[in-house]
XYZ file of C-alpha atoms in Angstrom:
126
model
C 16.205 180.808 -88.583
C 12.996 182.831 -88.404
C 10.269 181.737 -90.791
C 7.055 183.688 -91.402
C 4.063 182.213 -93.222
C 1.027 184.284 -94.216
C -2.465 183.013 -94.942
C -6.023 184.295 -95.273
C -5.833 186.232 -98.513
C -8.521 185.969 -101.144
C -11.024 187.838 -103.290
C -13.787 189.972 -101.828
C -16.157 192.698 -102.988
C -15.785 196.273 -101.826
C -17.058 196.685 -98.290
C -16.219 193.111 -97.360
C -13.817 191.733 -94.774
C -10.825 189.427 -94.583
C -8.554 188.298 -91.772
C -4.916 187.654 -92.537
C -2.744 185.456 -90.342
C 1.009 185.180 -89.925
C 2.648 182.265 -88.152
C 6.177 182.813 -86.839
C 8.723 180.148 -85.953
C 10.487 182.393 -83.412
C 9.608 185.258 -81.086
C 10.296 188.881 -81.965
C 9.916 192.371 -80.485
C 7.860 193.916 -83.271
C 5.839 192.496 -86.124
C 4.292 194.295 -89.055
C 2.080 194.010 -92.102
C 3.231 195.496 -95.403
C 1.512 195.552 -98.762
C 2.431 196.199 -102.356
C -0.258 196.897 -104.937
C 0.073 196.830 -108.738
C 2.454 199.547 -109.886
C 2.998 200.756 -106.333
C 5.836 200.710 -103.844
C 5.810 198.521 -100.777
C 4.192 200.322 -97.848
C 3.759 199.593 -94.164
C 0.170 199.043 -93.063
C 0.434 198.388 -89.330
C 2.889 197.340 -86.627
C 2.536 195.817 -83.190
C 5.014 195.552 -80.324
C 5.294 192.244 -78.505
C 6.441 191.726 -74.942
C 5.778 192.420 -71.270
C 7.326 195.876 -71.206
C 5.663 199.254 -71.533
C 5.648 198.975 -75.318
C 3.968 195.584 -75.350
C 0.753 195.666 -77.365
C 1.273 199.181 -78.718
C 0.172 199.443 -82.334
C 0.673 201.838 -85.235
C -1.370 202.235 -88.409
C -1.029 203.944 -91.722
C -3.621 206.695 -92.080
C -5.166 204.936 -95.065
C -6.351 202.002 -92.933
C -7.115 203.613 -89.567
C -10.593 202.701 -88.392
C -10.833 199.815 -90.858
C -7.911 197.486 -90.085
C -6.909 196.018 -86.731
C -3.579 194.342 -86.008
C -3.346 191.853 -83.151
C -1.197 188.994 -81.941
C -1.232 185.869 -79.807
C 2.273 185.570 -78.414
C 1.752 182.095 -76.933
C 0.895 180.800 -80.399
C 3.428 183.053 -82.176
C 0.620 184.289 -84.400
C -0.158 187.734 -85.761
C -3.372 188.846 -87.442
C -4.723 191.662 -89.557
C -8.493 192.068 -89.478
C -9.517 194.074 -92.533
C -13.007 195.558 -92.662
C -14.610 197.931 -95.119
C -12.213 196.850 -97.844
C -11.714 199.109 -100.841
C -10.358 198.344 -104.319
C -7.258 200.376 -103.414
C -6.530 197.820 -100.693
C -5.830 195.200 -103.371
C -2.225 194.123 -102.937
C 0.144 191.390 -101.940
C 0.292 191.495 -98.154
C 3.505 190.560 -96.363
C 4.282 189.686 -92.774
C 7.530 191.067 -91.340
C 9.347 191.041 -88.000
C 12.341 192.665 -86.365
C 14.552 192.210 -83.322
C 13.815 195.641 -81.825
C 10.655 197.411 -80.713
C 8.746 199.621 -83.102
C 8.014 203.283 -82.449
C 6.050 203.723 -85.663
C 5.619 201.950 -88.982
C 9.296 202.141 -90.005
C 10.845 201.497 -93.377
C 10.883 197.970 -94.716
C 14.671 197.846 -94.556
C 14.488 197.904 -90.757
C 12.792 194.510 -90.615
C 14.857 191.372 -90.392
C 12.488 188.689 -91.647
C 9.755 188.441 -94.275
C 7.087 186.021 -95.350
C 6.259 185.146 -98.949
C 3.003 187.105 -99.028
C -0.705 186.458 -99.468
C -2.805 188.062 -102.204
C -5.797 190.272 -101.423
C -8.072 191.321 -104.276
C -10.984 193.713 -103.734
C -13.435 194.230 -106.576
C -15.884 197.083 -107.029
């Protein structure tokens, strides 16, 4: 059974930074960060492919976070990270870690992911 556990959320002022972490109990082909803000639908933030093949390490980002967020992973430790810089109030949301058994070719809909963490809260004040 795959288990995903997020950490690193917190409160920060606009322009600040946070680094989120996700620890996985099993390996996967693609991992992703999603978020859901107050009154908003869940949206994909970034994805990263994992493996030795041509897709290994390839990442995808939502336009709203390009240039500010960086997704990365340490496969040996089964860890995934989201470095968030230049945070804005609109980034405030519950952030979720997700994984799937196939490679990603984009962000993909949440229904395509097999496993989910419980989330970590990010609050950005102005």
